[in-house]
mmCIF file of C-alpha atoms in Angstrom:
data_model
loop_
_atom_site.group_PDB
_atom_site.id
_atom_site.type_symbol
_atom_site.label_atom_id
_atom_site.label_comp_id
_atom_site.label_asym_id
_atom_site.label_seq_id
_atom_site.Cartn_x
_atom_site.Cartn_y
_atom_site.Cartn_z
ATOM 1 C CA MET A 2 -54.866 -8.201 10.112
ATOM 2 C CA ALA A 3 -51.990 -10.302 10.033
ATOM 3 C CA ASP A 4 -48.551 -9.095 10.042
ATOM 4 C CA THR A 5 -47.081 -10.860 6.438
ATOM 5 C CA ALA A 6 -43.765 -8.669 6.384
ATOM 6 C CA ARG A 7 -40.771 -11.210 6.344
ATOM 7 C CA SER A 8 -37.974 -9.478 7.565
ATOM 8 C CA VAL A 9 -35.255 -9.084 5.115
ATOM 9 C CA SER A 10 -31.580 -11.358 5.539
ATOM 10 C CA PHE A 11 -28.608 -12.110 4.043
ATOM 11 C CA THR A 12 -25.665 -14.445 4.973
ATOM 12 C CA LEU A 13 -22.555 -12.223 4.907
ATOM 13 C CA PRO A 14 -18.725 -13.811 3.850
ATOM 14 C CA SER A 15 -16.867 -15.363 5.645
ATOM 15 C CA PRO A 16 -14.673 -13.066 8.391
ATOM 16 C CA GLY A 17 -11.248 -14.699 7.228
ATOM 17 C CA THR A 18 -12.808 -12.967 3.249
ATOM 18 C CA MET A 19 -13.533 -9.739 4.761
ATOM 19 C CA ALA A 20 -10.000 -9.851 6.272
ATOM 20 C CA ARG A 21 -8.413 -10.641 2.583
ATOM 21 C CA VAL A 22 -10.841 -7.670 1.305
ATOM 22 C CA VAL A 23 -9.829 -5.328 3.987
ATOM 23 C CA LEU A 24 -6.401 -6.318 3.550
ATOM 24 C CA MET A 25 -6.248 -6.240 -0.434
ATOM 25 C CA VAL A 26 -8.210 -2.359 -0.574
ATOM 26 C CA PHE A 27 -5.872 -1.754 2.554
ATOM 27 C CA THR A 28 -2.629 -2.903 0.622
ATOM 28 C CA PHE A 29 -3.820 -0.661 -2.747
ATOM 29 C CA PHE A 30 -5.093 3.112 -1.307
ATOM 30 C CA LEU A 31 -1.905 3.041 1.268
ATOM 31 C CA PRO A 32 0.556 4.259 -1.514
ATOM 32 C CA LEU A 33 -1.643 6.636 -3.110
ATOM 33 C CA ILE A 34 -2.761 8.752 0.229
ATOM 34 C CA PHE A 35 0.007 11.230 0.541
ATOM 35 C CA ASP A 36 -1.211 13.852 2.316
ATOM 36 C CA THR A 37 -0.893 17.499 0.833
ATOM 37 C CA SER A 38 -0.477 19.411 4.003
ATOM 38 C CA VAL A 39 2.081 17.039 6.279
ATOM 39 C CA PRO A 40 4.288 16.025 3.886
ATOM 40 C CA GLU A 41 6.725 14.216 6.874
ATOM 41 C CA VAL A 42 6.468 10.886 7.883
ATOM 42 C CA ALA A 43 4.731 11.206 10.955
ATOM 43 C CA GLY A 44 1.852 11.940 11.428
ATOM 44 C CA ASP A 45 -0.285 11.961 8.568
ATOM 45 C CA ILE A 46 -3.250 10.283 6.905
ATOM 46 C CA ARG A 47 -1.624 7.009 6.087
ATOM 47 C CA TRP A 48 -0.799 6.131 10.156
ATOM 48 C CA ALA A 49 -4.419 7.231 10.420
ATOM 49 C CA TRP A 50 -5.617 4.511 7.959
ATOM 50 C CA ASN A 51 -3.456 1.884 9.551
ATOM 51 C CA HIS A 52 -5.273 2.643 12.518
ATOM 52 C CA VAL A 53 -8.506 2.379 10.722
ATOM 53 C CA VAL A 54 -8.116 -0.837 8.568
ATOM 54 C CA SER A 55 -5.556 -2.482 12.217
ATOM 55 C CA GLY A 56 -9.018 -1.982 14.395
ATOM 56 C CA LEU A 57 -11.713 -3.108 11.416
ATOM 57 C CA LEU A 58 -9.457 -6.755 11.166
ATOM 58 C CA VAL A 59 -9.384 -6.373 15.161
ATOM 59 C CA PHE A 60 -13.183 -7.008 15.246
ATOM 60 C CA ILE A 61 -13.697 -9.338 12.426
ATOM 61 C CA GLY A 62 -10.876 -11.506 13.985
ATOM 62 C CA ILE A 63 -13.050 -11.164 17.523
ATOM 63 C CA TRP A 64 -16.421 -11.772 15.652
ATOM 64 C CA ALA A 65 -14.945 -14.886 14.522
ATOM 65 C CA TRP A 66 -13.780 -15.350 17.656
ATOM 66 C CA TRP A 67 -17.540 -15.375 19.612
ATOM 67 C CA ASP A 68 -19.002 -16.788 16.428
ATOM 68 C CA ASN A 69 -16.744 -20.132 17.106
ATOM 69 C CA GLY A 70 -18.222 -20.258 20.465
ATOM 70 C CA LYS A 71 -15.342 -21.308 22.003
ATOM 71 C CA PRO A 72 -11.972 -19.723 23.438
ATOM 72 C CA LEU A 73 -8.607 -19.068 21.115
ATOM 73 C CA THR A 74 -5.932 -21.770 21.690
ATOM 74 C CA PHE A 75 -2.045 -20.841 22.669
ATOM 75 C CA ARG A 76 -0.258 -23.410 20.787
ATOM 76 C CA LEU A 77 3.475 -23.229 20.557
ATOM 77 C CA MET A 78 3.623 -23.904 17.278
ATOM 78 C CA GLN A 79 2.467 -20.936 15.687
ATOM 79 C CA PRO A 80 2.945 -19.687 12.553
ATOM 80 C CA VAL A 81 6.267 -18.022 11.857
ATOM 81 C CA LEU A 82 4.354 -14.990 11.089
ATOM 82 C CA PHE A 83 3.266 -14.924 14.907
ATOM 83 C CA TRP A 84 6.415 -15.379 16.168
ATOM 84 C CA TRP A 85 8.199 -12.282 14.513
ATOM 85 C CA ALA A 86 5.311 -10.095 15.489
ATOM 86 C CA ALA A 87 5.583 -10.840 18.762
ATOM 87 C CA LEU A 88 9.924 -9.684 18.314
ATOM 88 C CA LEU A 89 8.770 -6.650 16.751
ATOM 89 C CA ALA A 90 6.208 -6.137 19.429
ATOM 90 C CA VAL A 91 8.740 -6.468 21.789
ATOM 91 C CA TRP A 92 11.591 -4.132 19.977
ATOM 92 C CA ALA A 93 8.665 -1.526 19.483
ATOM 93 C CA ALA A 94 8.107 -1.503 23.446
ATOM 94 C CA VAL A 95 12.378 -1.030 23.911
ATOM 95 C CA SER A 96 11.926 1.752 21.004
ATOM 96 C CA LEU A 97 9.138 3.112 22.780
ATOM 97 C CA ILE A 98 11.079 3.668 26.353
ATOM 98 C CA ASP A 99 11.921 7.481 25.326
ATOM 99 C CA SER A 100 8.192 8.170 24.463
ATOM 100 C CA MET A 101 6.615 7.096 27.649
ATOM 101 C CA ASN A 102 4.882 10.301 27.969
ATOM 102 C CA TRP A 103 1.518 9.194 26.534
ATOM 103 C CA MET A 104 0.817 13.335 25.843
ATOM 104 C CA ARG A 105 4.230 12.682 23.394
ATOM 105 C CA GLY A 106 4.224 9.256 22.414
ATOM 106 C CA ILE A 107 0.914 8.353 22.021
ATOM 107 C CA VAL A 108 0.239 8.706 18.276
ATOM 108 C CA PRO A 109 4.282 6.726 17.095
ATOM 109 C CA ILE A 110 2.476 3.649 19.823
ATOM 110 C CA LYS A 111 -0.858 3.524 17.958
ATOM 111 C CA ALA A 112 0.848 3.650 14.590
ATOM 112 C CA LEU A 113 3.568 0.612 15.505
ATOM 113 C CA TYR A 114 1.258 -1.787 17.539
ATOM 114 C CA ALA A 115 -0.990 -1.007 14.166
ATOM 115 C CA GLN A 116 0.935 -2.256 12.222
ATOM 116 C CA LEU A 117 1.729 -5.181 14.096
ATOM 117 C CA LEU A 118 -1.749 -6.316 13.983
ATOM 118 C CA LEU A 119 -1.511 -6.397 10.260
ATOM 119 C CA ILE A 120 1.550 -9.425 10.421
ATOM 120 C CA PRO A 121 -1.358 -12.134 12.266
ATOM 121 C CA ALA A 122 -3.507 -10.771 10.252
ATOM 122 C CA VAL A 123 -2.525 -11.693 7.307
ATOM 123 C CA ALA A 124 -1.266 -14.929 8.857
ATOM 124 C CA LEU A 125 -4.429 -15.720 10.037
ATOM 125 C CA CYS A 126 -6.068 -15.404 6.984
ATOM 126 C CA TRP A 127 -3.657 -16.576 4.809
ATOM 127 C CA ARG A 128 -3.937 -19.311 2.061
ATOM 128 C CA PRO A 129 -2.248 -20.305 -1.083
ATOM 129 C CA SER A 130 -4.429 -18.472 -3.319
ATOM 130 C CA PHE A 131 -3.985 -15.683 -1.479
ATOM 131 C CA THR A 132 -0.679 -14.492 -1.551
ATOM 132 C CA ASN A 133 -0.458 -13.895 -5.494
ATOM 133 C CA ARG A 134 -2.948 -12.034 -5.205
ATOM 134 C CA LEU A 135 -1.810 -10.027 -2.572
ATOM 135 C CA VAL A 136 1.344 -8.759 -3.584
ATOM 136 C CA TRP A 137 -0.968 -7.222 -7.041
ATOM 137 C CA THR A 138 -2.788 -5.281 -4.438
ATOM 138 C CA ILE A 139 1.003 -3.951 -3.351
ATOM 139 C CA ALA A 140 2.231 -3.693 -6.751
ATOM 140 C CA LEU A 141 -0.643 -2.645 -8.906
ATOM 141 C CA PRO A 142 -0.424 1.725 -7.675
ATOM 142 C CA MET A 143 3.380 1.619 -8.105
ATOM 143 C CA GLY A 144 2.207 2.602 -12.123
ATOM 144 C CA PHE A 145 0.243 5.509 -10.846
ATOM 145 C CA CYS A 146 3.104 6.268 -8.146
ATOM 146 C CA ALA A 147 5.480 6.172 -11.396
ATOM 147 C CA PHE A 148 3.532 7.848 -13.562
ATOM 148 C CA VAL A 149 3.185 11.174 -10.798
ATOM 149 C CA GLY A 150 7.113 11.339 -10.751
ATOM 150 C CA TYR A 151 7.421 11.696 -14.216
ATOM 151 C CA CYS A 152 5.477 14.713 -14.199
ATOM 152 C CA GLN A 153 6.431 16.165 -11.146
ATOM 153 C CA PHE A 154 10.566 15.650 -12.760
ATOM 154 C CA TYR A 155 9.730 17.395 -16.329
ATOM 155 C CA ALA A 156 7.190 19.331 -14.789
ATOM 156 C CA TRP A 157 4.366 18.331 -17.472
ATOM 157 C CA ASN A 158 0.843 20.068 -17.776
ATOM 158 C CA ASP A 159 -1.694 19.537 -19.221
ATOM 159 C CA PRO A 160 -1.281 21.441 -22.313
ATOM 160 C CA ALA A 161 1.982 19.836 -22.158
ATOM 161 C CA PHE A 162 1.227 16.814 -21.771
ATOM 162 C CA LYS A 163 -1.791 17.843 -24.446
ATOM 163 C CA LEU A 164 0.924 18.521 -27.091
ATOM 164 C CA LEU A 165 3.218 15.645 -26.682
ATOM 165 C CA LEU A 166 -0.387 13.155 -27.744
ATOM 166 C CA SER A 167 -0.721 15.506 -30.511
ATOM 167 C CA ASN A 168 3.084 15.092 -31.973
ATOM 168 C CA THR A 169 2.590 11.266 -31.677
ATOM 169 C CA ALA A 170 1.476 9.074 -35.085
ATOM 170 C CA MET A 171 -0.840 6.555 -32.912
ATOM 171 C CA LEU A 172 -1.583 9.482 -30.178
ATOM 172 C CA GLY A 173 -2.482 12.497 -31.788
ATOM 173 C CA TRP A 174 -6.998 11.904 -31.467
ATOM 174 C CA LEU A 175 -6.417 11.322 -28.212
ATOM 175 C CA GLY A 176 -4.489 14.788 -27.910
ATOM 176 C CA SER A 177 -7.427 16.517 -29.648
ATOM 177 C CA LEU A 178 -9.293 14.824 -26.404
ATOM 178 C CA TRP A 179 -7.000 16.208 -23.520
ATOM 179 C CA PRO A 180 -8.286 18.878 -21.944
ATOM 180 C CA ASN A 181 -6.530 22.005 -20.913
ATOM 181 C CA ASP A 182 -6.575 21.662 -17.307
ATOM 182 C CA GLY A 183 -7.376 17.865 -16.068
ATOM 183 C CA LEU A 184 -5.768 14.838 -14.393
ATOM 184 C CA ILE A 185 -1.939 16.150 -14.754
ATOM 185 C CA ASN A 186 -1.997 19.672 -13.354
ATOM 186 C CA TRP A 187 -4.756 17.459 -10.604
ATOM 187 C CA ILE A 188 -1.359 15.760 -9.919
ATOM 188 C CA GLY A 189 0.768 18.182 -9.935
ATOM 189 C CA ASN A 190 -0.730 20.361 -7.490
ATOM 190 C CA THR A 191 -1.611 17.677 -4.892
ATOM 191 C CA TYR A 192 1.499 15.842 -4.797
ATOM 192 C CA LEU A 193 3.705 18.732 -4.413
ATOM 193 C CA GLN A 194 7.620 18.367 -5.322
ATOM 194 C CA SER A 195 10.343 18.606 -2.399
ATOM 195 C CA ALA A 196 12.433 20.382 -4.780
ATOM 196 C CA VAL A 197 11.524 21.438 -8.565
ATOM 197 C CA PRO A 198 12.584 20.094 -10.568
ATOM 198 C CA GLY A 199 15.256 18.220 -8.232
ATOM 199 C CA SER A 200 13.427 15.332 -7.334
ATOM 200 C CA THR A 201 9.696 13.737 -6.823
ATOM 201 C CA PHE A 202 7.173 14.123 -4.091
ATOM 202 C CA ALA A 203 6.749 15.968 -1.129
ATOM 203 C CA ASN A 204 8.940 13.854 0.566
ATOM 204 C CA LYS A 205 11.643 11.712 -2.218
ATOM 205 C CA ASN A 206 13.315 9.851 0.385
ATOM 206 C CA LEU A 207 8.826 8.350 1.820
ATOM 207 C CA ALA A 208 8.177 8.115 -2.374
ATOM 208 C CA GLY A 209 11.778 6.138 -3.394
ATOM 209 C CA SER A 210 11.924 3.912 -0.183
ATOM 210 C CA TYR A 211 8.530 2.926 -1.178
ATOM 211 C CA THR A 212 9.608 1.947 -4.392
ATOM 212 C CA ALA A 213 12.065 0.353 -3.607
ATOM 213 C CA MET A 214 10.501 -2.237 -1.523
ATOM 214 C CA VAL A 215 7.877 -2.973 -3.986
ATOM 215 C CA LEU A 216 10.196 -3.574 -7.181
ATOM 216 C CA PRO A 217 11.157 -6.772 -5.427
ATOM 217 C CA LEU A 218 7.510 -7.259 -5.576
ATOM 218 C CA ALA A 219 7.170 -6.917 -8.962
ATOM 219 C CA ALA A 220 10.686 -8.802 -10.012
ATOM 220 C CA TYR A 221 8.595 -11.674 -8.508
ATOM 221 C CA LEU A 222 5.355 -11.493 -10.331
ATOM 222 C CA MET A 223 7.887 -10.955 -13.473
ATOM 223 C CA VAL A 224 8.593 -14.886 -13.225
ATOM 224 C CA SER A 225 6.023 -16.045 -11.340
ATOM 225 C CA SER A 226 3.089 -14.871 -13.529
ATOM 226 C CA PRO A 227 1.491 -18.021 -15.183
ATOM 227 C CA ARG A 228 0.374 -16.091 -17.850
ATOM 228 C CA VAL A 229 1.725 -13.593 -20.359
ATOM 229 C CA TRP A 230 -0.402 -10.705 -19.502
ATOM 230 C CA GLY A 231 0.845 -10.493 -16.197
ATOM 231 C CA GLN A 232 4.192 -11.334 -17.149
ATOM 232 C CA ALA A 233 3.754 -7.920 -19.184
ATOM 233 C CA LEU A 234 2.204 -6.099 -16.815
ATOM 234 C CA ALA A 235 4.904 -7.038 -13.855
ATOM 235 C CA SER A 236 7.585 -5.923 -16.746
ATOM 236 C CA LEU A 237 5.336 -2.986 -17.063
ATOM 237 C CA LEU A 238 5.419 -1.736 -13.506
ATOM 238 C CA PHE A 239 9.148 -2.628 -12.596
ATOM 239 C CA GLY A 240 10.390 -1.114 -15.673
ATOM 240 C CA MET A 241 8.462 2.460 -14.686
ATOM 241 C CA GLY A 242 9.181 1.439 -11.129
ATOM 242 C CA SER A 243 12.963 1.196 -11.750
ATOM 243 C CA LEU A 244 12.933 5.090 -13.870
ATOM 244 C CA PHE A 245 11.057 6.181 -10.547
ATOM 245 C CA LEU A 246 13.787 5.595 -8.552
ATOM 246 C CA VAL A 247 15.608 7.433 -10.266
ATOM 247 C CA TYR A 248 14.005 10.528 -10.735
ATOM 248 C CA SER A 249 13.417 10.768 -7.025
ATOM 249 C CA ARG A 250 16.969 10.836 -6.654
ATOM 250 C CA ALA A 251 16.904 9.274 -3.058
ATOM 251 C CA ARG A 252 20.179 7.680 -2.480
ATOM 252 C CA ALA A 253 19.427 5.647 0.322
ATOM 253 C CA SER A 254 16.567 3.868 -1.617
ATOM 254 C CA TRP A 255 19.061 1.904 -3.710
ATOM 255 C CA VAL A 256 20.596 0.411 -0.590
ATOM 256 C CA ALA A 257 16.552 -0.595 0.540
ATOM 257 C CA PHE A 258 16.386 -2.037 -3.063
ATOM 258 C CA VAL A 259 19.228 -3.945 -3.042
ATOM 259 C CA LEU A 260 18.706 -5.398 0.325
ATOM 260 C CA GLY A 261 14.918 -5.798 -0.619
ATOM 261 C CA ALA A 262 16.085 -8.232 -3.612
ATOM 262 C CA VAL A 263 18.634 -10.354 -1.367
ATOM 263 C CA VAL A 264 15.471 -11.118 1.387
ATOM 264 C CA LEU A 265 13.380 -11.740 -1.932
ATOM 265 C CA VAL A 266 16.247 -14.199 -3.291
#
């Protein structure tokens, strides 16, 4: 009897499309991944997320090159981002001279070069419609981070938030439905403060520097969004992020915000 079974096949998206999706997922979830046991900058889950995504993008790039059936051609007139990545690579190599002991320096080496790989990956898969999408995926998580900061700064919990909603005319119905042990308690127990109630997050400087970098992007979206709802959402993100930057009490982040605004202009 003849075998009539047919193999199942499907067409995958192009490597460029897959790379763009990976980059957008990466940028959206990176601010939400805060390690609960290691509040310092070095060696936490965000570095591992950098490594995994960079490796996946390299795989997609090699796949695209192999599928074309011809080697890459180096041209002197490369995009500016390529040369920026090259300069950063040289600077990283010079900075890591003190860390050449592989037992001691392998983690920062992996992290730095994983981040460098992201720059040419963006340049390779960029197209005009990708810019605003990527900026939105970077800016949107700031709203969640700001809400976390508010809850921590005011030492909110679910019963207090429920009472606040109940005393609000338009949100009283939501207060009756809000649980006594839910989202607010989970937030407070996950992203622990470094100085209760003096600041926000386990590392207030990290939270402040992240906000300082994203605020200029929210300002860009305020003036560049063609639709009213986009301008309104960007304005809300900018306002929440600005207040969160104050509550983080990371004073050096204000300097970073001013410099970021200058670069944006």
